[in-house]
Amino acid sequence: MTPEAMAPFLLGVIIVLVSGVAVVLRGPLGKALARRLEGRGSEPDPALLDEVEGLRTRLTEVEERLDFAERLLPRGGQSIGGER
C-alpha cells in the first residue's frame, strides 16, 4: 500500500480515536479528572476524619508518656521519690 493510499485510512483512524477520547472525557471520568486538576478532590469521609483525630489524640498521649520515661531514664533507675 502506498503512503498516498494510507493517508485517508490514517486520517479516519485519528478522527475515530479523537472522537472516542472526547466522548470519554465529557463523561464522569472527564469530570473527575477536571476536579482533580482544579485541586478539588472528593469530600473526605467524616468518619475517617474522626478516626484520624482520635489517633492524633492517642499519639499525643504516647509522646507525653515517652517524654516522661526519657526524663526518668537518666536517673539510673531511681524511683521518683529518690529512694534507692
Coordinates of N, CA, C and O in Angstrom, one line a residue:
M1 N 0.8 -1.2 0.0 CA 0.0 0.0 0.0 C 0.9 1.2 0.0 O 1.8 1.4 0.8
T2 N 0.6 2.2 -0.8 CA 1.4 3.4 -0.9 C 1.0 4.4 0.1 O -0.1 4.3 0.7
P3 N 2.0 5.3 0.5 CA 1.6 6.3 1.5 C 0.4 7.1 1.1 O -0.3 7.6 2.0
E4 N 0.2 7.4 -0.2 CA -0.9 8.2 -0.6 C -2.2 7.5 -0.4 O -3.2 8.1 0.0
A5 N -2.2 6.1 -0.4 CA -3.4 5.3 -0.2 C -3.7 5.2 1.3 O -4.8 5.0 1.7
M6 N -2.6 5.2 2.1 CA -2.8 5.0 3.5 C -3.3 6.3 4.2 O -3.8 6.3 5.3
A7 N -3.0 7.5 3.6 CA -3.4 8.7 4.3 C -4.9 8.8 4.7 O -5.2 9.2 5.8
P8 N -5.8 8.5 3.8 CA -7.2 8.6 4.2 C -7.6 7.6 5.3 O -8.3 7.9 6.2
F9 N -6.9 6.4 5.3 CA -7.2 5.4 6.3 C -6.7 6.0 7.7 O -7.4 5.9 8.7
L10 N -5.4 6.5 7.7 CA -4.9 7.0 9.0 C -5.7 8.2 9.5 O -5.9 8.4 10.7
L11 N -6.2 9.0 8.5 CA -7.0 10.2 8.9 C -8.3 9.7 9.6 O -8.7 10.2 10.6
G12 N -8.9 8.7 9.0 CA -10.1 8.1 9.6 C -9.9 7.5 11.0 O -10.7 7.7 11.9
V13 N -8.7 6.8 11.2 CA -8.4 6.2 12.5 C -8.2 7.4 13.5 O -8.7 7.3 14.6
I14 N -7.5 8.4 13.1 CA -7.2 9.5 14.0 C -8.5 10.2 14.4 O -8.7 10.5 15.6
I15 N -9.4 10.4 13.5 CA -10.7 11.0 13.8 C -11.5 10.2 14.7 O -12.1 10.7 15.7
V16 N -11.5 8.9 14.5 CA -12.3 8.0 15.4 C -11.7 8.0 16.8 O -12.4 8.1 17.8
L17 N -10.3 7.9 16.9 CA -9.7 8.0 18.2 C -9.9 9.3 19.0 O -10.3 9.3 20.2
V18 N -9.8 10.4 18.3 CA -10.0 11.7 18.9 C -11.5 11.8 19.4 O -11.8 12.3 20.5
S19 N -12.4 11.3 18.6 CA -13.8 11.4 18.9 C -14.1 10.5 20.2 O -14.9 10.9 21.1
G20 N -13.5 9.3 20.2 CA -13.7 8.5 21.4 C -13.1 9.1 22.6 O -13.8 9.0 23.7
V21 N -12.0 9.7 22.6 CA -11.4 10.4 23.7 C -12.3 11.5 24.2 O -12.5 11.7 25.4
A22 N -12.8 12.3 23.2 CA -13.7 13.4 23.6 C -15.0 12.9 24.3 O -15.4 13.5 25.3
V23 N -15.5 11.8 23.8 CA -16.7 11.2 24.5 C -16.4 10.8 25.9 O -17.2 11.1 26.8
V24 N -15.3 10.1 26.1 CA -14.9 9.6 27.4 C -14.7 10.8 28.3 O -15.1 10.8 29.5
L25 N -14.0 11.8 27.9 CA -13.6 12.9 28.7 C -14.8 13.8 29.1 O -14.8 14.6 30.0
R26 N -15.9 13.7 28.3 CA -17.1 14.5 28.6 C -18.0 13.8 29.6 O -18.9 14.4 30.2
G27 N -17.7 12.6 29.9 CA -18.5 11.8 30.9 C -18.0 12.0 32.3 O -17.2 12.9 32.6
P28 N -18.3 11.1 33.2 CA -17.9 11.1 34.6 C -16.4 11.1 34.8 O -15.9 11.7 35.7
L29 N -15.7 10.3 34.0 CA -14.3 10.2 34.1 C -13.6 11.6 33.8 O -12.7 12.0 34.5
G30 N -14.1 12.3 32.8 CA -13.6 13.6 32.5 C -13.9 14.6 33.6 O -13.1 15.5 33.9
K31 N -15.1 14.5 34.1 CA -15.4 15.5 35.2 C -14.6 15.2 36.4 O -14.2 16.2 37.1
A32 N -14.4 14.0 36.8 CA -13.5 13.6 37.9 C -12.1 14.1 37.7 O -11.4 14.7 38.6
L33 N -11.6 13.9 36.5 CA -10.3 14.4 36.1 C -10.2 15.9 36.2 O -9.2 16.5 36.7
A34 N -11.2 16.6 35.8 CA -11.2 18.1 35.8 C -11.2 18.6 37.3 O -10.5 19.5 37.6
R35 N -12.0 17.9 38.2 CA -12.0 18.3 39.6 C -10.6 18.1 40.2 O -10.1 18.9 41.0
R36 N -10.0 17.0 39.8 CA -8.7 16.6 40.3 C -7.6 17.7 39.9 O -6.8 18.1 40.7
L37 N -7.7 18.1 38.6 CA -6.8 19.1 38.1 C -7.0 20.4 38.7 O -6.0 21.2 38.9
E38 N -8.2 20.7 39.1 CA -8.5 22.0 39.7 C -8.1 22.0 41.2 O -8.1 23.0 41.8
G39 N -7.8 20.9 41.7 CA -7.4 20.8 43.1 C -8.5 20.4 44.0 O -8.3 20.4 45.2
R40 N -9.6 20.2 43.5 CA -10.8 19.8 44.3 C -11.0 18.3 44.2 O -11.4 17.9 43.1
G41 N -10.7 17.6 45.2 CA -11.0 16.1 45.2 C -12.4 15.9 45.8 O -13.2 16.8 46.0
S42 N -12.6 14.7 46.0 CA -13.9 14.3 46.7 C -13.8 14.8 48.1 O -12.8 14.9 48.7
E43 N -15.0 15.0 48.7 CA -15.0 15.4 50.1 C -14.6 14.3 51.0 O -14.9 13.1 50.8
P44 N -13.8 14.5 52.1 CA -13.3 13.5 52.9 C -14.5 12.9 53.8 O -15.4 13.6 54.1
D45 N -14.3 11.6 54.1 CA -15.3 10.9 54.9 C -15.3 11.4 56.3 O -14.2 11.3 56.9
P46 N -16.4 11.9 56.9 CA -16.4 12.4 58.3 C -16.0 11.3 59.3 O -15.3 11.6 60.2
A47 N -16.3 10.1 59.0 CA -15.9 9.0 60.0 C -14.4 8.8 60.0 O -13.8 8.6 61.0
L48 N -13.8 9.0 58.8 CA -12.4 8.8 58.7 C -11.7 10.0 59.4 O -10.7 9.8 60.0
L49 N -12.3 11.2 59.2 CA -11.7 12.4 59.9 C -11.7 12.2 61.4 O -10.8 12.6 62.1
D50 N -12.9 11.7 61.9 CA -13.0 11.4 63.3 C -11.9 10.4 63.8 O -11.3 10.6 64.9
E51 N -11.7 9.4 63.0 CA -10.7 8.4 63.4 C -9.3 9.0 63.4 O -8.5 8.7 64.3
V52 N -9.0 9.8 62.4 CA -7.7 10.4 62.4 C -7.5 11.3 63.6 O -6.4 11.3 64.2
E53 N -8.5 12.1 64.0 CA -8.4 12.9 65.2 C -8.2 12.1 66.4 O -7.4 12.5 67.3
G54 N -8.9 11.0 66.5 CA -8.7 10.1 67.7 C -7.3 9.6 67.7 O -6.6 9.5 68.8
L55 N -6.7 9.2 66.6 CA -5.3 8.7 66.5 C -4.3 9.8 66.9 O -3.3 9.6 67.5
R56 N -4.6 11.1 66.5 CA -3.8 12.2 66.9 C -3.7 12.4 68.4 O -2.7 12.6 69.0
T57 N -4.9 12.2 69.0 CA -5.0 12.4 70.4 C -4.2 11.3 71.1 O -3.4 11.6 72.1
R58 N -4.3 10.1 70.6 CA -3.6 8.9 71.2 C -2.1 9.1 71.0 O -1.3 8.8 71.9
L59 N -1.7 9.6 69.9 CA -0.3 9.8 69.6 C 0.3 10.9 70.6 O 1.4 10.8 71.1
T60 N -0.5 11.9 70.8 CA 0.0 13.0 71.7 C 0.2 12.4 73.1 O 1.2 12.7 73.8
E61 N -0.8 11.5 73.6 CA -0.6 10.9 74.9 C 0.6 10.0 74.9 O 1.4 10.0 75.9
V62 N 0.9 9.3 73.9 CA 2.0 8.4 73.9 C 3.3 9.2 73.9 O 4.3 8.9 74.6
E63 N 3.3 10.3 73.2 CA 4.5 11.2 73.2 C 4.8 11.7 74.6 O 5.9 11.8 75.0
E64 N 3.7 12.1 75.3 CA 3.9 12.6 76.7 C 4.4 11.5 77.6 O 5.3 11.8 78.4
R65 N 3.9 10.3 77.4 CA 4.5 9.2 78.2 C 5.9 8.9 77.9 O 6.7 8.6 78.8
L66 N 6.3 9.0 76.6 CA 7.7 8.8 76.2 C 8.6 9.8 76.8 O 9.7 9.5 77.3
D67 N 8.1 11.1 76.8 CA 8.9 12.2 77.3 C 9.1 11.9 78.8 O 10.2 12.1 79.4
F68 N 8.1 11.5 79.5 CA 8.2 11.2 81.0 C 9.2 10.1 81.2 O 10.1 10.2 82.1
A69 N 9.1 9.0 80.4 CA 10.0 7.9 80.6 C 11.5 8.3 80.3 O 12.4 7.9 81.0
E70 N 11.7 9.1 79.3 CA 13.0 9.6 79.0 C 13.6 10.4 80.1 O 14.8 10.4 80.3
R71 N 12.7 11.2 80.8 CA 13.2 12.0 81.9 C 13.6 11.1 83.1 O 14.5 11.5 83.8
L72 N 13.0 10.0 83.2 CA 13.3 9.1 84.3 C 14.6 8.3 84.0 O 15.3 7.9 85.0
L73 N 14.8 8.0 82.8 CA 16.0 7.1 82.4 C 17.3 7.7 82.9 O 18.1 6.9 83.5
P74 N 17.6 8.9 82.8 CA 19.0 9.4 83.2 C 19.2 9.3 84.7 O 20.3 9.3 85.2
R75 N 18.1 9.1 85.5 CA 18.3 8.9 86.9 C 18.9 7.6 87.3 O 19.1 7.3 88.5
G76 N 19.1 6.7 86.4 CA 19.7 5.4 86.6 C 18.8 4.5 87.3 O 19.2 3.6 88.1
G77 N 17.5 4.6 87.0 CA 16.5 3.7 87.6 C 16.1 4.0 89.0 O 15.4 3.3 89.7
Q78 N 16.4 5.2 89.5 CA 16.0 5.7 90.8 C 14.5 5.8 90.8 O 13.9 6.2 89.8
S79 N 13.9 5.6 91.9 CA 12.4 5.8 92.0 C 12.2 7.3 92.0 O 13.0 8.2 92.2
I80 N 10.9 7.7 91.8 CA 10.5 9.1 91.7 C 10.9 9.8 93.0 O 11.3 11.0 93.0
G81 N 10.7 9.2 94.2 CA 11.0 9.8 95.4 C 12.5 9.9 95.7 O 12.9 10.5 96.7
G82 N 13.3 9.4 94.9 CA 14.8 9.5 95.2 C 15.3 8.4 96.0 O 16.5 8.3 96.3
E83 N 14.5 7.4 96.4 CA 15.0 6.3 97.2 C 15.7 5.3 96.4 O 15.3 5.0 95.2
R84 N 16.7 4.6 97.0 CA 17.4 3.6 96.3 C 17.7 2.4 97.1 O 18.2 2.5 98.2

